[in-house]
Amino acid sequence: MSGNDETSQELTRLWRITRTVKTMCLDRGYELTEDECAIPLSEFRDQVCDSEGAPQRTKMVFTARPSAGMLKRYTPLPTTRRGTEGPVQTTGEPTIGTIHVEFNPSTSVGIKDLKVFAQLLQEKNYYTGIFITQASPTSSALKIIPSLLPIQMEIFKEEDLLVNISRHELVPKHLLLSPEEKRGLLERYRLKETQLPRIRVDDPMARYLGLRRGQVVKIIRKSETAGRYASYRWVI
Amino acid sequence: MSTYAIYGRSSNAAGAWLNETAGGARRQRSQPTLSDEQKATAETNRKHLNTALWHANKIQHRKDVEARIFGNIETLLEFPSANPFTSVDVSRFTSLVRSFQPSDFDNLIEERRIDGKCGYALCSNAPRTESLGTSAAWKLKAKAASDYCSDDCTRKSLYVKTQLNEVPAWERDPAQHPKVVVHLDDRASATRVQPAIATRAVPPRATQNDLALERGDTTSSMRPSQVMTSTVVEHTNTDRATTRPPDAEVASHTAIEGYEPTSGSVVMQPPKMSSVEAVSLEISIAEPSTAMDDEEADSWRDLFSNVSER
C-alpha cells in the first residue's frame, strides 16, 4: 500500500512539473494550447504511466514550435551593409526555433548525460533544449552549455518547477521587448542600454523566460500611488 | 672606416629628420587643425584600447585553459585504456593532470563515480557506491571512500592530489607546473606491465618474514653469536699462586674478606688455600673473547677466586 502511495505521490509531482514547464513554454511564446498546459491528473496518468502504474519520465518528452509573434520578437533589426553595388539591407534570421524538453530519470547527472542530450539537440536541429533533472548536475558538466552556442541548453531542477513562480502574487509581470521596442525605448529616453537598470541571466524570472544577455525586459508592477508602474531592465 | 660610420649615422639622422618634417608638413596640409587637445584624447583612447585588449586577452587565455582542463577531464573519464593499465596510461595521466587544481581533480573523481568507475583514473573497477549499493553510505565512515573501489585507490588518488598546485593554471608560470608522479606501487607495476590489482592484493612475503625475525617470532630469529653459553672448566693452575709468597699461613688483620689488598708496602698475607682445588665458572662469550684486555681479565680472576674460597 505504501509503495502505491509513493507512486501516486511521484505522479502528482511530475504532473505539477509538467504543467509548470508547459505554461513556461506558453509564456515564452511557443505554440501550445491552454488545454495542454492545464492537463488534468487523470489524463496525465493515462499518458505517462506504464502497465504497473508507475510514471515514466521518458514518456514526458515534448517539443514545441515558436509562434509567429515569438519569431517576430526574436528577429534582429535589419542591418545596412556596404556592398559592392551600394548599401545592402539584410534582414536577420529569427534567433529562435523549436524547443525540446526532456526529463532525466537518473539521480545524478554528469558530463555524459548532458553530452548525450547535446548530441540529440544537434542531430534533430533543435534550437533550444530544456533538460529537467532530479539532482543538480556536476559543476564540470555545466561547462558544456556555453560550448554549444548558438544552441541554447537550459537546465532546471525538478524541485524548482513544482510551483510556477511567475504566478506568485509578489512576482511582477515580466515582458520581453523586441529589438524594435528596445530601440524605441532607448530613443525615447535618449539612453544607452548600459544606462538601464539590470537583471541577471540567472535570475529566476530571467531563467523562466529564457532571457539572453543584451535583451531588455519590461517589468510592470502594481503601485499604490500610480496604479501601474513600468520599469525596464537590461539582461546581463 | 670610423669616419664612414660617423658619416653614415649622421646622414641617416638627417634623413629621418627630413622625413619627419616632410611628413609633418603633409599632415598639416591635409588636417590643418589638429590641436593638442585632440592629440591628447587620441593618446588616451589608444591607452584605453591597449588596456582593454590586455584584459580581453587575459580573459580569453583563461577561457582557453579552462576549456583544455575540461577536455582533460573528459579524456580521463575513459581511463584506463586497458584493464591492467599500461605505462602509456600512466604517463598520459600524469601529463593531463598537471594543469589541474585540486578542485578540478575532485570534479574528475565525481564525474568518474557518476560514470560508474573508480575515482582513481588508473583503476577500472566499479566504485563502492555501486558494489555496496545504498548501504555504502553507512558502511563506509569517510564519505569520500565510496567514490573508490578500495582504500588503496583512495590513498593513491590522494597521493596524486597532494602534488597538484593550488594556483589556477592560467595564472601559473611555466615553472610552477608541478611534476606529478603516481604512487610507487603503480610506478613499479606500470614498468613491469603486470596486472596491477594482483600485485596490490598480496603483500610481499619477504617483508612479513623480516618483521617476524625482528620480533623474534621464529626460531631463525635467534642470533647465537650474541647469546651467553656457560661451560664449566676446571681451573688447574692458578697464576695468582705464583704471586703469593709461599709462607702465607695466617690471615692478617688487613685482609678484607680474606683478600689482601696489593697496594702499599705491607707484605701480602694471602689467604690459605683450601684443599679442594679451586674451581671457577668460566663464562665465555664466544664472539669477543679475544678482545678482552688484561685489566678486565684480572678483575674477573679475582672475583672467581673469591667465589671459590667461599
Coordinates of C-alpha atoms in Angstrom, one line a residue:
Chain A
M1 CA 0.0 0.0 0.0
S2 CA 2.8 2.3 0.9
G3 CA 4.5 1.6 -2.4
N4 CA 1.3 2.5 -4.2
D5 CA 1.2 5.7 -2.2
E6 CA 4.7 6.6 -3.2
T7 CA 4.0 6.1 -6.9
S8 CA 0.9 8.3 -6.7
Q9 CA 2.9 11.0 -4.9
E10 CA 5.5 10.8 -7.6
L11 CA 2.9 11.0 -10.3
T12 CA 1.4 14.1 -8.7
R13 CA 4.8 15.7 -8.5
L14 CA 5.6 15.0 -12.1
W15 CA 2.1 16.2 -13.1
R16 CA 2.7 19.6 -11.4
I17 CA 6.2 19.9 -13.0
T18 CA 4.8 19.2 -16.5
R19 CA 2.1 21.8 -16.0
T20 CA 4.7 24.4 -15.0
V21 CA 7.0 23.6 -17.9
K22 CA 4.3 23.8 -20.4
T23 CA 3.0 27.0 -19.0
M24 CA 6.5 28.3 -19.1
C25 CA 6.8 27.4 -22.8
L26 CA 3.5 29.1 -23.5
D27 CA 4.6 32.2 -21.7
R28 CA 7.7 32.4 -23.7
G29 CA 5.6 32.3 -26.9
Y30 CA 5.7 28.7 -28.1
E31 CA 2.7 27.1 -29.8
L32 CA 0.9 25.3 -27.0
T33 CA -2.7 25.3 -26.2
E34 CA -4.2 26.3 -22.8
D35 CA -5.7 22.8 -22.6
E36 CA -2.3 21.2 -22.9
C37 CA -0.9 23.3 -20.1
A38 CA -3.9 22.6 -17.8
I39 CA -3.9 18.9 -18.3
P40 CA -6.0 17.0 -15.7
L41 CA -4.2 14.5 -13.5
S42 CA -6.2 11.5 -14.7
E43 CA -5.3 12.3 -18.3
F44 CA -1.7 12.7 -17.4
R45 CA -1.7 9.4 -15.7
D46 CA -3.0 7.7 -18.8
Q47 CA -0.3 9.3 -20.9
V48 CA 2.8 8.7 -18.9
C49 CA 2.2 5.6 -16.7
D50 CA 3.4 2.2 -17.7
S51 CA 1.3 -1.0 -17.1
E52 CA 2.2 -1.1 -13.4
G53 CA 1.0 2.5 -12.8
A54 CA 4.5 4.0 -12.3
P55 CA 5.1 7.2 -14.1
Q56 CA 7.8 7.1 -16.8
R57 CA 9.9 10.2 -17.3
T58 CA 10.9 9.1 -20.8
K59 CA 7.3 9.4 -21.9
M60 CA 7.1 13.0 -20.8
V61 CA 9.3 14.4 -23.6
F62 CA 7.7 17.1 -25.8
T63 CA 8.6 19.6 -28.5
A64 CA 7.0 22.9 -29.4
R65 CA 7.4 25.3 -32.3
P66 CA 7.6 29.1 -31.8
S67 CA 4.6 31.1 -32.6
A68 CA 4.6 33.9 -35.3
G69 CA 4.7 36.6 -32.6
M70 CA 7.6 35.0 -30.9
L71 CA 9.5 34.7 -34.2
K72 CA 9.0 38.4 -34.7
R73 CA 10.1 39.3 -31.2
Y74 CA 13.4 37.3 -31.8
T75 CA 14.2 38.7 -35.2
P76 CA 17.1 41.1 -35.0
L77 CA 16.8 44.6 -36.6
P78 CA 17.6 44.8 -40.3
T79 CA 21.2 46.0 -40.8
T80 CA 22.5 48.0 -43.7
R81 CA 25.8 46.8 -45.0
R82 CA 28.0 48.4 -47.6
G83 CA 28.1 46.1 -50.6
T84 CA 29.8 46.2 -54.0
E85 CA 26.7 47.9 -55.6
G86 CA 25.5 50.3 -53.0
P87 CA 24.2 49.6 -49.5
V88 CA 22.5 46.2 -49.0
Q89 CA 19.7 45.6 -46.5
T90 CA 19.9 42.3 -44.7
T91 CA 17.0 41.1 -42.6
G92 CA 18.2 38.9 -39.8
E93 CA 17.1 35.4 -39.2
P94 CA 15.0 34.9 -36.1
T95 CA 17.2 33.7 -33.3
I96 CA 14.7 31.2 -32.1
G97 CA 13.5 27.7 -33.1
T98 CA 11.9 24.5 -32.0
I99 CA 12.2 23.8 -28.3
H100 CA 12.8 20.3 -26.9
V101 CA 12.0 19.3 -23.4
E102 CA 13.4 16.2 -21.8
F103 CA 13.2 14.7 -18.3
N104 CA 16.2 12.8 -16.9
P105 CA 15.4 9.8 -14.8
S106 CA 18.8 9.3 -13.3
T107 CA 19.6 10.6 -9.8
S108 CA 23.0 12.1 -10.7
V109 CA 23.8 14.0 -13.8
G110 CA 27.4 14.0 -15.2
I111 CA 29.1 15.1 -18.3
K112 CA 28.0 12.1 -20.2
D113 CA 24.2 12.7 -19.7
L114 CA 24.5 16.2 -20.9
K115 CA 26.6 15.2 -23.8
V116 CA 24.0 12.7 -25.0
F117 CA 21.4 15.4 -24.7
A118 CA 23.5 18.0 -26.6
Q119 CA 24.1 15.4 -29.4
L120 CA 20.4 14.9 -29.7
L121 CA 19.8 18.7 -30.0
Q122 CA 22.4 18.9 -32.7
E123 CA 21.1 15.9 -34.6
K124 CA 17.5 16.9 -34.6
N125 CA 18.4 20.6 -35.2
Y126 CA 16.5 21.9 -32.2
Y127 CA 17.2 25.5 -31.3
T128 CA 16.5 25.3 -27.5
G129 CA 16.7 22.3 -25.2
I130 CA 15.4 22.1 -21.7
F131 CA 16.8 19.4 -19.5
I132 CA 15.0 18.7 -16.3
T133 CA 16.9 16.7 -13.7
Q134 CA 16.3 15.4 -10.3
A135 CA 19.7 16.5 -8.9
S136 CA 21.7 19.4 -9.9
P137 CA 24.4 18.4 -12.5
T138 CA 28.1 18.5 -11.6
S139 CA 29.9 21.7 -12.0
S140 CA 32.1 20.4 -14.7
A141 CA 29.1 19.1 -16.7
L142 CA 27.6 22.7 -16.7
K143 CA 30.7 23.8 -18.7
I144 CA 29.2 22.1 -21.8
I145 CA 26.5 24.7 -22.1
P146 CA 28.5 27.7 -23.4
S147 CA 30.4 25.4 -25.8
L148 CA 27.1 24.6 -27.6
L149 CA 26.2 28.0 -28.7
P150 CA 24.1 29.0 -30.7
I151 CA 22.1 26.1 -29.4
Q152 CA 20.6 27.1 -26.1
M153 CA 20.6 24.5 -23.4
E154 CA 18.8 25.2 -20.2
I155 CA 18.8 23.0 -17.1
F156 CA 16.1 23.1 -14.5
K157 CA 15.8 21.1 -11.3
E158 CA 12.6 19.3 -10.7
E159 CA 12.0 20.9 -7.3
D160 CA 12.3 24.4 -8.8
L161 CA 9.4 23.6 -11.2
L162 CA 6.9 22.3 -8.6
V163 CA 5.4 25.8 -8.3
N164 CA 5.1 28.3 -11.1
I165 CA 6.9 31.3 -9.7
S166 CA 5.6 33.7 -12.3
R167 CA 2.1 33.3 -10.9
H168 CA 3.1 34.3 -7.4
E169 CA 1.5 37.5 -6.2
L170 CA 4.8 39.1 -5.3
V171 CA 6.3 38.5 -8.7
P172 CA 5.6 41.3 -11.1
K173 CA 4.8 40.8 -14.8
H174 CA 7.9 40.4 -17.0
L175 CA 7.6 41.2 -20.7
L176 CA 10.4 40.7 -23.2
L177 CA 10.9 43.6 -25.6
S178 CA 11.6 43.0 -29.3
P179 CA 14.6 44.7 -30.9
E180 CA 12.4 47.4 -32.3
E181 CA 10.7 48.1 -29.0
K182 CA 14.1 48.2 -27.4
R183 CA 15.4 50.7 -29.9
G184 CA 12.2 52.8 -29.4
L185 CA 12.7 52.8 -25.7
L186 CA 16.4 53.9 -25.9
E187 CA 15.5 56.7 -28.3
R188 CA 12.5 57.8 -26.3
Y189 CA 14.6 58.3 -23.2
R190 CA 17.9 59.0 -25.0
L191 CA 19.7 56.3 -23.3
K192 CA 22.4 53.9 -24.0
E193 CA 21.5 50.3 -23.0
T194 CA 24.2 50.4 -20.3
Q195 CA 22.3 53.1 -18.6
L196 CA 19.3 50.9 -17.9
P197 CA 18.8 49.1 -14.6
R198 CA 19.9 45.5 -14.9
I199 CA 18.7 41.9 -14.3
R200 CA 21.0 38.9 -14.2
V201 CA 20.5 36.0 -16.6
D202 CA 20.4 33.6 -13.7
D203 CA 17.6 35.5 -12.0
P204 CA 14.7 33.0 -11.5
M205 CA 12.3 35.0 -13.7
A206 CA 15.0 35.5 -16.4
R207 CA 15.5 31.7 -16.4
Y208 CA 11.8 31.2 -16.6
L209 CA 11.6 33.4 -19.7
G210 CA 14.9 32.1 -21.1
L211 CA 16.3 35.6 -21.4
R212 CA 19.6 36.1 -23.1
R213 CA 22.3 38.7 -22.5
G214 CA 21.6 42.1 -24.1
Q215 CA 17.8 41.8 -24.2
V216 CA 15.6 44.2 -22.4
V217 CA 12.7 43.1 -20.2
K218 CA 9.8 45.4 -19.2
I219 CA 8.6 44.8 -15.7
I220 CA 5.1 46.0 -14.8
R221 CA 4.4 46.1 -11.1
K222 CA 1.4 47.4 -9.1
S223 CA 1.9 50.7 -7.4
E224 CA -0.3 52.2 -4.7
T225 CA 0.2 55.7 -6.0
A226 CA 0.4 55.3 -9.7
G227 CA -1.7 52.2 -10.3
R228 CA 0.8 50.6 -12.6
Y229 CA 4.5 51.2 -12.8
A230 CA 6.7 50.0 -15.6
S231 CA 10.5 49.7 -15.4
Y232 CA 13.0 48.3 -17.8
R233 CA 15.9 46.1 -17.1
W234 CA 18.8 45.1 -19.3
V235 CA 19.8 41.4 -19.1
I236 CA 23.4 40.9 -18.2
Chain B
M1 CA 86.2 53.1 -41.5
S2 CA 85.2 55.0 -38.5
T3 CA 84.7 58.2 -40.3
Y4 CA 82.5 56.4 -42.8
A5 CA 80.4 55.1 -40.0
I6 CA 80.0 58.5 -38.4
Y7 CA 79.1 60.0 -41.8
G8 CA 76.6 57.2 -42.3
R9 CA 75.0 57.7 -39.0
S10 CA 74.7 61.4 -39.4
S11 CA 73.3 61.1 -42.8
N12 CA 70.7 58.7 -41.5
A13 CA 69.7 61.0 -38.7
A14 CA 69.5 63.9 -41.2
G15 CA 67.3 61.7 -43.4
A16 CA 65.0 60.9 -40.6
W17 CA 64.7 64.5 -39.7
L18 CA 63.9 65.4 -43.2
N19 CA 61.3 62.7 -43.5
E20 CA 59.7 63.8 -40.3
T21 CA 59.5 67.4 -41.3
A22 CA 58.1 66.5 -44.7
G23 CA 55.5 64.2 -43.1
G24 CA 54.6 66.9 -40.6
A25 CA 54.1 69.4 -43.5
R26 CA 52.0 66.9 -45.4
R27 CA 49.9 66.2 -42.3
Q28 CA 49.4 69.9 -41.7
R29 CA 48.3 70.4 -45.2
S30 CA 45.6 67.6 -45.0
Q31 CA 44.5 68.3 -41.4
P32 CA 45.1 71.9 -40.6
T33 CA 43.5 71.8 -37.2
L34 CA 45.0 69.0 -35.0
S35 CA 45.0 70.7 -31.7
D36 CA 46.9 69.5 -28.6
E37 CA 43.6 68.5 -27.0
Q38 CA 42.7 66.2 -29.9
K39 CA 46.1 64.7 -29.7
A40 CA 45.7 64.1 -26.0
T41 CA 42.3 62.4 -26.5
A42 CA 43.8 60.2 -29.2
E43 CA 46.6 59.2 -26.9
T44 CA 44.2 58.4 -24.0
N45 CA 42.0 56.4 -26.4
R46 CA 44.9 54.4 -27.6
K47 CA 45.9 53.8 -24.0
H48 CA 42.4 52.6 -23.1
L49 CA 42.3 50.4 -26.1
N50 CA 45.5 48.8 -25.1
T51 CA 44.3 48.2 -21.5
A52 CA 41.0 46.8 -22.8
L53 CA 42.9 44.5 -25.2
W54 CA 45.2 43.4 -22.4
H55 CA 42.3 42.4 -20.2
A56 CA 40.4 40.8 -23.0
N57 CA 43.4 38.6 -23.9
K58 CA 43.8 37.6 -20.3
I59 CA 40.2 36.5 -20.1
Q60 CA 40.5 34.7 -23.4
H61 CA 43.5 32.9 -22.2
R62 CA 41.7 31.9 -19.0
K63 CA 38.8 30.5 -21.1
D64 CA 41.2 28.6 -23.3
V65 CA 42.9 27.0 -20.3
E66 CA 39.5 26.1 -18.7
A67 CA 38.4 24.5 -21.9
R68 CA 41.5 22.5 -22.0
I69 CA 41.1 21.3 -18.4
F70 CA 37.5 20.3 -19.2
G71 CA 38.8 18.3 -22.2
N72 CA 41.4 16.6 -20.0
I73 CA 38.6 15.6 -17.5
E74 CA 36.6 14.2 -20.4
T75 CA 39.7 12.2 -21.6
L76 CA 40.4 10.9 -18.1
L77 CA 36.8 9.7 -17.9
E78 CA 37.7 6.9 -20.4
F79 CA 40.8 5.8 -18.5
P80 CA 42.4 3.3 -18.2
S81 CA 42.6 2.1 -21.8
A82 CA 43.3 -1.5 -20.9
N83 CA 42.3 -3.3 -17.7
P84 CA 45.8 -3.6 -16.2
F85 CA 46.9 -0.1 -17.1
T86 CA 50.0 0.4 -19.2
S87 CA 52.9 2.7 -18.7
V88 CA 51.5 4.8 -21.6
D89 CA 48.4 5.3 -19.4
V90 CA 50.5 6.4 -16.5
S91 CA 52.4 9.0 -18.5
R92 CA 49.3 10.3 -20.1
F93 CA 47.5 10.5 -16.8
T94 CA 50.3 12.5 -15.1
S95 CA 50.7 14.9 -18.1
L96 CA 46.9 15.5 -18.3
V97 CA 46.6 16.1 -14.6
R98 CA 49.4 18.6 -14.4
S99 CA 47.3 21.6 -15.2
F100 CA 44.6 20.7 -12.7
Q101 CA 43.8 22.4 -9.4
P102 CA 42.8 20.1 -6.6
S103 CA 39.2 21.2 -7.2
D104 CA 39.4 20.0 -10.8
F105 CA 40.7 16.7 -9.5
D106 CA 37.7 16.4 -7.2
N107 CA 35.5 17.1 -10.2
L108 CA 37.1 14.3 -12.1
I109 CA 36.5 11.9 -9.2
E110 CA 32.9 12.9 -9.0
E111 CA 32.4 12.5 -12.8
R112 CA 34.0 9.1 -12.7
R113 CA 31.8 8.0 -9.8
I114 CA 28.7 9.1 -11.7
D115 CA 30.0 7.2 -14.7
G116 CA 30.3 4.0 -12.6
K117 CA 34.1 3.9 -12.4
C118 CA 36.5 4.0 -9.5
G119 CA 37.6 7.6 -8.8
Y120 CA 41.3 6.8 -9.4
A121 CA 41.8 7.2 -13.1
L122 CA 44.2 4.2 -13.4
C123 CA 41.6 1.8 -11.9
S124 CA 38.9 0.2 -14.0
N125 CA 36.8 -1.3 -11.2
A126 CA 33.4 -0.1 -10.1
P127 CA 33.3 2.3 -7.1
R128 CA 31.9 1.1 -3.8
T129 CA 28.8 3.1 -4.3
E130 CA 27.9 0.6 -7.0
S131 CA 29.3 -2.6 -5.4
L132 CA 27.8 -1.9 -2.0
G133 CA 24.7 -0.2 -3.3
T134 CA 22.7 2.1 -0.9
S135 CA 24.5 0.6 2.1
A136 CA 27.7 2.3 1.1
A137 CA 26.6 5.5 2.9
W138 CA 26.6 3.9 6.4
K139 CA 29.1 1.1 5.8
L140 CA 31.9 3.5 4.9
K141 CA 32.8 6.1 7.5
A142 CA 34.5 8.5 5.2
K143 CA 32.2 9.9 2.6
A144 CA 35.0 10.1 0.0
A145 CA 35.7 6.4 0.4
S146 CA 32.6 5.4 -1.5
D147 CA 34.0 7.1 -4.7
Y148 CA 36.7 4.4 -5.0
C149 CA 36.8 0.7 -5.3
S150 CA 39.2 0.2 -2.4
D151 CA 41.2 2.1 0.3
D152 CA 44.3 1.5 -1.8
C153 CA 42.8 3.5 -4.7
T154 CA 41.8 6.3 -2.2
R155 CA 45.3 6.5 -1.0
K156 CA 46.8 6.6 -4.4
S157 CA 44.4 9.2 -5.6
L158 CA 45.2 11.4 -2.6
Y159 CA 48.9 10.8 -3.4
V160 CA 48.4 12.4 -6.8
K161 CA 46.1 15.2 -5.5
T162 CA 48.5 16.5 -2.9
Q163 CA 51.1 17.1 -5.7
L164 CA 48.8 19.5 -7.6
N165 CA 49.2 23.2 -7.5
E166 CA 46.5 25.4 -5.8
V167 CA 47.3 28.2 -8.2
P168 CA 45.0 28.1 -11.2
A169 CA 46.7 27.1 -14.4
W170 CA 46.1 30.3 -16.2
E171 CA 48.0 32.3 -13.6
R172 CA 50.9 29.9 -13.3
D173 CA 54.4 30.5 -14.5
P174 CA 55.7 27.7 -16.7
A175 CA 57.9 26.7 -13.8
Q176 CA 55.0 26.4 -11.5
H177 CA 53.5 23.4 -13.2
P178 CA 54.1 20.6 -10.8
K179 CA 55.8 17.4 -11.7
V180 CA 53.2 14.8 -11.0
V181 CA 54.2 11.2 -10.3
V182 CA 51.9 8.3 -9.5
H183 CA 52.2 6.2 -6.3
L184 CA 55.2 3.9 -6.0
D185 CA 53.1 0.7 -6.4
D186 CA 51.8 1.9 -9.7
R187 CA 55.1 3.0 -11.0
A188 CA 56.5 -0.4 -10.4
S189 CA 53.6 -2.3 -11.9
A190 CA 53.5 0.0 -14.9
T191 CA 57.1 -0.8 -15.8
R192 CA 56.6 -4.5 -15.4
V193 CA 53.3 -4.4 -17.2
Q194 CA 51.6 -6.8 -14.8
P195 CA 48.1 -6.9 -13.5
A196 CA 48.2 -4.1 -11.0
I197 CA 45.4 -5.5 -8.8
A198 CA 47.2 -8.8 -8.2
T199 CA 50.4 -7.1 -7.0
R200 CA 48.4 -4.8 -4.9
A201 CA 46.3 -7.5 -3.2
V202 CA 49.2 -9.8 -2.0
P203 CA 51.7 -8.1 0.3
P204 CA 55.3 -9.1 -0.3
R205 CA 56.1 -12.2 1.8
A206 CA 59.7 -11.4 2.4
T207 CA 58.8 -8.3 4.4
Q208 CA 56.5 -10.3 6.6
N209 CA 59.3 -12.7 7.4
D210 CA 61.7 -10.0 8.1
L211 CA 59.3 -8.4 10.5
A212 CA 58.8 -11.8 12.3
L213 CA 62.5 -12.2 12.5
E214 CA 62.9 -8.8 14.1
R215 CA 60.1 -9.5 16.6
G216 CA 61.7 -12.9 17.4
D217 CA 58.6 -14.9 16.4
T218 CA 60.5 -17.6 14.6
T219 CA 63.4 -19.8 15.7
S220 CA 65.5 -18.3 12.9
S221 CA 65.5 -15.1 14.7
M222 CA 68.0 -16.3 17.3
R223 CA 71.4 -14.9 16.8
P224 CA 73.8 -17.4 18.6
S225 CA 76.7 -15.1 18.4
Q226 CA 75.2 -12.8 20.9
V227 CA 73.8 -15.4 23.4
M228 CA 75.8 -16.5 26.5
T229 CA 76.7 -20.1 26.9
S230 CA 78.0 -21.4 30.1
T231 CA 80.7 -24.1 30.3
V232 CA 82.3 -25.4 33.4
V233 CA 86.1 -25.5 33.1
E234 CA 88.4 -26.9 35.7
H235 CA 90.8 -24.2 37.0
T236 CA 94.0 -26.1 37.1
N237 CA 96.9 -23.7 37.6
T238 CA 96.1 -20.5 39.4
D239 CA 98.6 -17.9 38.3
R240 CA 97.7 -16.0 41.5
A241 CA 99.6 -18.6 43.5
T242 CA 102.8 -17.6 41.9
T243 CA 102.3 -14.0 43.0
R244 CA 101.7 -15.1 46.6
P245 CA 104.6 -15.7 49.0
P246 CA 104.8 -19.4 50.0
D247 CA 105.0 -18.6 53.8
A248 CA 101.5 -17.2 53.9
E249 CA 99.9 -19.1 56.7
V250 CA 97.7 -16.9 58.8
A251 CA 95.2 -14.4 57.6
S252 CA 96.4 -10.9 58.5
H253 CA 94.3 -8.1 60.1
T254 CA 94.4 -6.1 56.9
A255 CA 92.7 -8.7 54.9
I256 CA 89.2 -7.8 53.6
E257 CA 87.0 -10.8 53.4
G258 CA 90.1 -12.9 53.2
Y259 CA 91.6 -10.8 50.5
E260 CA 94.8 -8.8 50.9
P261 CA 94.9 -5.5 49.0
T262 CA 98.1 -5.5 46.9
S263 CA 98.8 -1.7 47.2
G264 CA 101.1 -0.4 49.9
S265 CA 104.3 -1.7 51.3
V266 CA 102.6 -4.2 53.6
V267 CA 103.8 -7.7 53.0
M268 CA 100.9 -9.6 51.5
Q269 CA 99.3 -12.4 53.5
P270 CA 97.3 -14.4 51.1
P271 CA 94.5 -16.5 52.5
K272 CA 95.2 -20.1 53.0
M273 CA 94.1 -22.1 50.0
S274 CA 91.6 -24.7 50.7
S275 CA 92.5 -28.3 50.0
V276 CA 89.8 -28.5 47.4
E277 CA 91.0 -27.4 44.0
A278 CA 89.7 -24.1 43.1
V279 CA 87.0 -24.5 40.5
S280 CA 85.8 -21.5 38.7
L281 CA 82.8 -21.0 36.5
E282 CA 84.2 -19.6 33.4
I283 CA 81.8 -17.6 31.5
S284 CA 82.8 -17.5 27.9
I285 CA 81.5 -15.1 25.5
A286 CA 82.1 -16.6 22.1
E287 CA 82.3 -13.6 19.9
P288 CA 84.5 -11.0 21.6
S289 CA 86.6 -13.4 23.7
T290 CA 89.9 -12.3 22.3
A291 CA 89.1 -8.6 22.7
M292 CA 89.2 -8.8 26.5
D293 CA 92.0 -6.6 27.8
D294 CA 94.3 -7.5 30.6
E295 CA 92.8 -5.3 33.3
E296 CA 89.4 -6.8 32.8
A297 CA 90.8 -10.3 32.9
D298 CA 92.4 -9.6 36.2
S299 CA 89.3 -8.3 37.9
W300 CA 87.4 -11.4 36.7
R301 CA 90.0 -13.7 38.0
D302 CA 89.9 -12.0 41.5
L303 CA 86.2 -12.4 41.6
F304 CA 86.3 -16.1 40.7
S305 CA 88.9 -16.9 43.2
N306 CA 86.8 -15.3 46.0
V307 CA 83.8 -17.3 44.8
S308 CA 85.8 -20.5 45.0
E309 CA 87.0 -19.8 48.6
R310 CA 83.6 -19.2 49.9

